[in-house]
Coordinates of C-alpha atoms in Angstrom, one line a residue:
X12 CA 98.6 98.2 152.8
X13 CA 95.3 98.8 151.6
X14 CA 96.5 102.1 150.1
X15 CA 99.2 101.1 148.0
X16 CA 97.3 98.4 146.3
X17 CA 94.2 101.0 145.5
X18 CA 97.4 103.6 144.5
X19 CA 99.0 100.4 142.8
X20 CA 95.7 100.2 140.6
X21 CA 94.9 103.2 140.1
X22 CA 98.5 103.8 138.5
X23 CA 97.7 100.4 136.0
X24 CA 94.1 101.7 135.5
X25 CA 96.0 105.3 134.3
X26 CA 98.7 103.5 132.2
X27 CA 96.2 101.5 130.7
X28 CA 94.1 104.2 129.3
X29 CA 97.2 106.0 128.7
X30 CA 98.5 103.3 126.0
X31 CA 94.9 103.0 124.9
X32 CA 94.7 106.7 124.4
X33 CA 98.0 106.7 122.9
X34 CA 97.4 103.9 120.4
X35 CA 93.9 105.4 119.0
X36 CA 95.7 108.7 118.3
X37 CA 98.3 107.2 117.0
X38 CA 96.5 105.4 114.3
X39 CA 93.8 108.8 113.9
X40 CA 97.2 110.2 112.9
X41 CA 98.5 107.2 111.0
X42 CA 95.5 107.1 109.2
X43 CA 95.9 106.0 105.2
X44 CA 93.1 108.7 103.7
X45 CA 93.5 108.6 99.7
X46 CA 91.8 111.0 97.4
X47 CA 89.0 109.2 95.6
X48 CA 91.3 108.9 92.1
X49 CA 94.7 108.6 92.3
X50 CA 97.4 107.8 89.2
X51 CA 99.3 104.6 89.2
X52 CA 102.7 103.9 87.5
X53 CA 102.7 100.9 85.5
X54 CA 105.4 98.9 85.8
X55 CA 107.3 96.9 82.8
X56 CA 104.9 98.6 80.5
X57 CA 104.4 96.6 77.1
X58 CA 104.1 97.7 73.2
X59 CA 101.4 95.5 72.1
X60 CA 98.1 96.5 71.5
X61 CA 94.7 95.0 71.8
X62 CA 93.3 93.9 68.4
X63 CA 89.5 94.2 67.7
X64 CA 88.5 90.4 66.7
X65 CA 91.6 88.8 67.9
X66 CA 91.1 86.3 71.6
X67 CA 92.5 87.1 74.8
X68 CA 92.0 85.7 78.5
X69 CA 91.6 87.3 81.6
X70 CA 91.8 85.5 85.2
X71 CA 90.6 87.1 88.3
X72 CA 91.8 85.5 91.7
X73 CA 91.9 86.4 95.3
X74 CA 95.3 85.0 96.2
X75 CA 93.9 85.4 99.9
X76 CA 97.9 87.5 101.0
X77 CA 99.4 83.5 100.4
X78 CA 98.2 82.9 103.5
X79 CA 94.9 81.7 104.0
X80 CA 95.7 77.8 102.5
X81 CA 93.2 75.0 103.1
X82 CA 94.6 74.6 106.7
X83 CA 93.8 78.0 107.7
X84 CA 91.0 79.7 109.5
X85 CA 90.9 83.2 110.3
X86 CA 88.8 85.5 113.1
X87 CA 87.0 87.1 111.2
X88 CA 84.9 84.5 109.7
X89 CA 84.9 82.9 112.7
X90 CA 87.9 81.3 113.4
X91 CA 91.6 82.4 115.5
X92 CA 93.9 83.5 113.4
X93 CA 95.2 86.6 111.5
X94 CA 98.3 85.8 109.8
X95 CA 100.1 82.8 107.5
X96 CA 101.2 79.8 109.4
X97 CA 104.8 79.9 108.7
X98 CA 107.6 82.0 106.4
X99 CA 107.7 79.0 104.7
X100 CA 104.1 78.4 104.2
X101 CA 103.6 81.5 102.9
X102 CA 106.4 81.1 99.9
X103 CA 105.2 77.7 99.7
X104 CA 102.2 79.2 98.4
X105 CA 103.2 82.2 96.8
X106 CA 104.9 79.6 94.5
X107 CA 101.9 77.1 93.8
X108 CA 100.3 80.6 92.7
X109 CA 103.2 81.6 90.7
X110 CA 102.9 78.3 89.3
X111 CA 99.7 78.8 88.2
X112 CA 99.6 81.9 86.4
X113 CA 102.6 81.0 84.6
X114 CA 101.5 77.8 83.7
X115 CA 97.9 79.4 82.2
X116 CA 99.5 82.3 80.5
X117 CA 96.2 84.6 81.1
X118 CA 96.4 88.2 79.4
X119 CA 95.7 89.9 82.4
X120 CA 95.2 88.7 86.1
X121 CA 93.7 90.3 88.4
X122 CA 95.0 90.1 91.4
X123 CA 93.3 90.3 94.9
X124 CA 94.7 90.2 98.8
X125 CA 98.3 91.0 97.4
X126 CA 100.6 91.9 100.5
X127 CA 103.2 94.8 99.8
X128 CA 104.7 94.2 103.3
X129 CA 102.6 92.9 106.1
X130 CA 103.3 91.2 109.2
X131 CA 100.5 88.8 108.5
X132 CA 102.7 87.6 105.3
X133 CA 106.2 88.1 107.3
X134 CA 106.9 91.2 105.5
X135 CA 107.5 88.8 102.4
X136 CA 107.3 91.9 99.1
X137 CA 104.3 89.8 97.6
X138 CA 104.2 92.4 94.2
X139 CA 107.7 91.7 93.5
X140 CA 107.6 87.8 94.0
X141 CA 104.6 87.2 91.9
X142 CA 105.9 90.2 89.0
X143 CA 109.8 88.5 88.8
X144 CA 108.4 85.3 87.0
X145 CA 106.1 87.3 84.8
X146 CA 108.5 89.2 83.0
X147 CA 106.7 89.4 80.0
X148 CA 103.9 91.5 81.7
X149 CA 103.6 94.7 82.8
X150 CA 101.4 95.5 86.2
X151 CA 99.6 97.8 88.3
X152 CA 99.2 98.4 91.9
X153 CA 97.1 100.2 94.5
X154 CA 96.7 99.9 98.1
X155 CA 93.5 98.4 99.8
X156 CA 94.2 98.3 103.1
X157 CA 97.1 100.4 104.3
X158 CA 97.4 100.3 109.1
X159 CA 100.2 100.7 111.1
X160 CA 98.8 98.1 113.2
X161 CA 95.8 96.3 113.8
X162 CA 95.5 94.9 117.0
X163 CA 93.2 91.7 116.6
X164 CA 92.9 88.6 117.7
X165 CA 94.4 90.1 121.3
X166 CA 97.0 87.3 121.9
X167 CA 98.1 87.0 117.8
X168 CA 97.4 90.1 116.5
X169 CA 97.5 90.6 112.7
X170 CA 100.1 93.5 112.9
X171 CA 101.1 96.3 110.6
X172 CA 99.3 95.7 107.2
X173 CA 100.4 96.8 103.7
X174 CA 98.4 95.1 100.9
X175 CA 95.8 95.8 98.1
X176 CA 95.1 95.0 94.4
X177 CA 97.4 93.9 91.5
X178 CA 96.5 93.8 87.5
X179 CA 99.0 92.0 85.1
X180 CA 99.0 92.6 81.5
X181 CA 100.9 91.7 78.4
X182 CA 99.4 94.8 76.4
X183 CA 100.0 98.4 76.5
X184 CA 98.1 100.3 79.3
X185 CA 97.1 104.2 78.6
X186 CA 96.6 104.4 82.0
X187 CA 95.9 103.2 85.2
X188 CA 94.0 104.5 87.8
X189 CA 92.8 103.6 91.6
X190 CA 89.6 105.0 92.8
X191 CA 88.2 104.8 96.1
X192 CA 85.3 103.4 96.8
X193 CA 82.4 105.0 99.3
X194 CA 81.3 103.7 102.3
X195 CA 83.3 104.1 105.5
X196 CA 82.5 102.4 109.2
X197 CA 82.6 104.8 111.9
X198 CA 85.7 106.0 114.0
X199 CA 88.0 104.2 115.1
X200 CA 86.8 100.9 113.1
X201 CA 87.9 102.6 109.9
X202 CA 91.2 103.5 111.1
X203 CA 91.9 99.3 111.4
X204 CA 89.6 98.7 108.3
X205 CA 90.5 98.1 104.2
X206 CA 89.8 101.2 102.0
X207 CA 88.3 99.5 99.9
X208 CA 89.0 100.7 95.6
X209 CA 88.9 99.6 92.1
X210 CA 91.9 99.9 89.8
X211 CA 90.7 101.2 86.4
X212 CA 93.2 100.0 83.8
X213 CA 92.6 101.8 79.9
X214 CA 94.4 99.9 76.7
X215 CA 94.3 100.9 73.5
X216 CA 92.6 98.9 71.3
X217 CA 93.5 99.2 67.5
X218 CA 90.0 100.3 66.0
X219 CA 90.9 103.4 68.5
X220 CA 88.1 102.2 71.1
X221 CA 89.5 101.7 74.2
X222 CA 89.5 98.4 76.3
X223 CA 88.5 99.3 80.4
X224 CA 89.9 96.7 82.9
X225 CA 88.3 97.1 86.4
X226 CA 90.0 95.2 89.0
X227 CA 88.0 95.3 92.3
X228 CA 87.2 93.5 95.8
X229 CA 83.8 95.1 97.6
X230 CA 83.6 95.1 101.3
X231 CA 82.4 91.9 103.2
X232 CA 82.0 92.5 107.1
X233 CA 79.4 95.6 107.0
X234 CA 76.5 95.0 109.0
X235 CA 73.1 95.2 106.7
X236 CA 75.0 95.9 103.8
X237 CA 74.7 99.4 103.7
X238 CA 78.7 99.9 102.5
X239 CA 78.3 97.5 99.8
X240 CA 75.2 99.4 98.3
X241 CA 76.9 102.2 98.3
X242 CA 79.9 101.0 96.6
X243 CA 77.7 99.3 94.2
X244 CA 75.8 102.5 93.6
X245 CA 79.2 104.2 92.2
X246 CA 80.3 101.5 90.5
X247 CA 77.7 101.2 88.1
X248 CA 77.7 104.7 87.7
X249 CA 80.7 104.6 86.7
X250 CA 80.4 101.8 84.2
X251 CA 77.3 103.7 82.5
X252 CA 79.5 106.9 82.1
X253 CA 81.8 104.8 80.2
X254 CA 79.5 102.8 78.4
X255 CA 78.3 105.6 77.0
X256 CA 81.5 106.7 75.6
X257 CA 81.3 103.1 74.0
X258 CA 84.4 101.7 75.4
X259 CA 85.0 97.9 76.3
X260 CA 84.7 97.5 79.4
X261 CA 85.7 94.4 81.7
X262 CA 85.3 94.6 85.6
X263 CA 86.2 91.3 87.4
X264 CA 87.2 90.4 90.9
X265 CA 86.1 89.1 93.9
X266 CA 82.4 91.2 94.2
X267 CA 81.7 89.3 98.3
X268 CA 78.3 88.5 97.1
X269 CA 76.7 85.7 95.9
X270 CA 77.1 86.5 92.2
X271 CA 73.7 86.4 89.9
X272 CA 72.7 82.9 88.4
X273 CA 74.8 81.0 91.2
X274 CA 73.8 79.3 94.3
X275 CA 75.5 77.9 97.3
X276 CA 72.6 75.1 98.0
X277 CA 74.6 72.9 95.1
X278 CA 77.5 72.4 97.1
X279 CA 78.1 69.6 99.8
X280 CA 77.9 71.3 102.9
X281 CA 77.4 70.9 107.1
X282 CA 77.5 74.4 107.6
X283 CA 74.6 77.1 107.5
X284 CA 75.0 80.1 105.4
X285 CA 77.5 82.5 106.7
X286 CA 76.2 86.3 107.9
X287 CA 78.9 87.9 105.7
X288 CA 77.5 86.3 102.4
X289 CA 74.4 88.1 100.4
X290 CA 72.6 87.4 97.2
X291 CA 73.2 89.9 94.7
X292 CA 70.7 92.8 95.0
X293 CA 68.4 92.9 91.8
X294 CA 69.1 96.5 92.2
X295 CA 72.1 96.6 90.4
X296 CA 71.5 96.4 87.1
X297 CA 74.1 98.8 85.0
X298 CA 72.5 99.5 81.7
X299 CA 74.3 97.4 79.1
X300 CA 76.3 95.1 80.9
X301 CA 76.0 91.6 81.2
X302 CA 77.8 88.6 83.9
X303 CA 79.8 85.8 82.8
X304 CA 80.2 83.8 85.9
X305 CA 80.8 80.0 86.1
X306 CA 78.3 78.1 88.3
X307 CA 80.1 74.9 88.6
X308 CA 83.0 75.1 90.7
X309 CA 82.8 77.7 94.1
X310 CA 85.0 79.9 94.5
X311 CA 85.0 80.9 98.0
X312 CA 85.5 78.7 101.1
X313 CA 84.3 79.7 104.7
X314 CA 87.2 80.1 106.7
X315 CA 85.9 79.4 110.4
X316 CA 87.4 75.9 110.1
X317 CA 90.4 74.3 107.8
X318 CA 88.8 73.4 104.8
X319 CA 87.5 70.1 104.6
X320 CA 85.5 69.0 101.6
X321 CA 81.4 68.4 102.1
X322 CA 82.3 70.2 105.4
X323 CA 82.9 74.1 104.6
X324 CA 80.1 76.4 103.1
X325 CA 81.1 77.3 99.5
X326 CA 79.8 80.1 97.1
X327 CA 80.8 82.0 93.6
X328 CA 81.8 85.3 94.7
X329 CA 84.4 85.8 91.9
X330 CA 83.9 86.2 88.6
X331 CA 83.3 89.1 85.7
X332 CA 80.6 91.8 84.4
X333 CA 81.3 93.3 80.9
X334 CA 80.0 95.5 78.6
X335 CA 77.3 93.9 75.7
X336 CA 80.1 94.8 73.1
X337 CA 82.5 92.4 74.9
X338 CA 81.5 88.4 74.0
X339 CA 82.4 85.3 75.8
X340 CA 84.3 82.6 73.7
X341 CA 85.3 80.4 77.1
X342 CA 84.3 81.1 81.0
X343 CA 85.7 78.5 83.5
X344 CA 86.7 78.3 87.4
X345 CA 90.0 76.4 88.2
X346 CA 89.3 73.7 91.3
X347 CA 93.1 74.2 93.1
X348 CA 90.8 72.7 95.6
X349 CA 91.7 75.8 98.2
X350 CA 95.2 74.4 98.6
X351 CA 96.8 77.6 98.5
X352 CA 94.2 80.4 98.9
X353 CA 90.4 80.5 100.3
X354 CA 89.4 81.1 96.4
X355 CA 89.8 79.5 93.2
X356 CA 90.8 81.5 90.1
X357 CA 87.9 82.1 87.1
X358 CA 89.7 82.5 83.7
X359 CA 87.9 83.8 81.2
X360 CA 88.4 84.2 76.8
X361 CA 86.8 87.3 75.5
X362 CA 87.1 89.0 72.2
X363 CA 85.8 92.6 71.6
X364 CA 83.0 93.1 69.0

């Protein structure tokens, strides 16, 4: 008796590290690995042209894959889940955002957390919902986090995840662009991780300048960091190559830091401030640019817990850096009170110099 149970677990003990084995080369294999630029179609492109002198908004908002309402947590801030509560719940969402945008008739959103086809959004083709509405708008989009299966939590696991960045526009785009960011975690972490990127969207402008829209959404969980430097580090590179050239340039998004000029300590709060968040480092400091973030109204919820007002820690992690040839005529967040997403939308009115 006492040998078949030993044989018994020996054979479970095998099988076991067999599947686990299996699984880790399955996703080594699997593994989404994009050069760091890579050429986007644009979709529904447009004729118009930007015109030196003449208004136009932009709104940047973490849409949070329609899942992530105000009666949502999710494990890695803390809480239990990993996907959208219902089918249901998630187009109940996707159409309070559609709502949204249609009702504020921005120039260009930028889009965050925008599910191609994930289990954690019931497969639901998030780009084609949000673009069927917008018809007058042409768009862009580039994958952020691309795994054939993430395993996590053990007993709801988030599933096969498809999803990344989105950039609506009502002008002409030259081009569009993704480039991937630096800063990897180690095997096999990546290999269930986002890769993270930027989308760099050029449109004419009719003094023959051009007008550089940078969509992005910096890494959050890296211990110490060290990824985000790094990411920052090319990023502003970037933006002073460009500068140079003179361009307009426009880079908003959801940056996972607490943005310059902003503090938490003004909103109502029982919670302590979360690991995940940093100040901005005072390192960063791209020559010639300048932030145009709203103070007011947070735009980030902790999602540990539902969201309760006076209850969940809130920051401004969302908002826009431009170049000095770029001036603010209006900059305001949108309070949707986190009914729908775990951010608010920033909108802002520029006009180019």
């Amino acid at each position: 008796m006492g040998k078949k149970i030993l044989k018994t677990i020996g054979t479970l003990v095998l099988l076991a590290v067999a599947i686990a084995g299996g699984f880790l080369l399955y996703i080594t294999l699997s593994d989404y690995k994009p050069v760091e630029v890579i050429e986007i179609m644009s979709e529904n492109n447009k004729e118009q042209l930007i015109e030196q002198g003449v208004p136009f908004t932009v709104t940047t908002f973490n849409i949070g894959y329609a899942g992530l309402d105000k009666k949502q947590d999710f494990f890695m801030d803390g809480g239990k889940k990993s996907r959208s509560s219902s089918k249901n719940q998630t187009i109940s969402n996707l159409d309070a955002i559609s709502s949204f945008m249609k009702t504020n008739q921005s120039n260009f959103y930028l889009l965050q957390e925008v599910d191609a086809r994930s289990s954690r959004s019931y497969h639901i083709n998030e780009i084609d919902y949000l673009a069927k509405p917008l018809e007058d708008y042409s768009y862009a989009f580039a994958y952020n986090y691309k795994v054939a299966w993430v395993p996590v939590p053990i007993f709801n696991p988030m599933g096969s995840v498809q999803s990344g960045l989105l950039t609506f526009s009502t002008f002409k785009s030259k081009s569009n662009q993704r480039y991937d960011l630096p800063g990897k975690e180690s095997w096999p972490i990546q290999q269930l991780e986002l890769d993270r990127a930027f989308i760099e969207s050029r449109f004419e402008v009719n003094n023959g300048k051009e007008l550089i829209v940078i969509n992005l959404h910096l890494s959050a969980f890296d211990e110490g960091g060290k990824i985000r430097k790094q990411q920052l580090d090319y990023l502003a590179a970037f933006l002073e190559k460009e500068n140079d050239k003179g361009n307009y340039i426009i880079v908003g998004g959801d940056w996972n830091h607490a943005l310059p000029g902003t503090t938490p300590d003004r909103f109502e709060t029982t919670q302590a401030w979360p690991e995940w968040l940093q100040q901005f480092p005072e390192d960063f400091n791209p020559s010639g640019f300048k932030w145009m973030v709203d103070d007011s109204i947070a735009t980030v919820r902790t999602l540990d817990i539902a969201y309760t007002e006076g209850v969940n820690f809130r920051a401004v992690i969302d908002g826009f850096l431009v170049s000095s040839n770029v001036d603010k005529i209006r900059l305001q967040s949108t309070d949707l009170a986190f009914e729908h997403s775990d951010h608010n939308p920033v909108i802002a009115e520029f006009i180019l110099r």
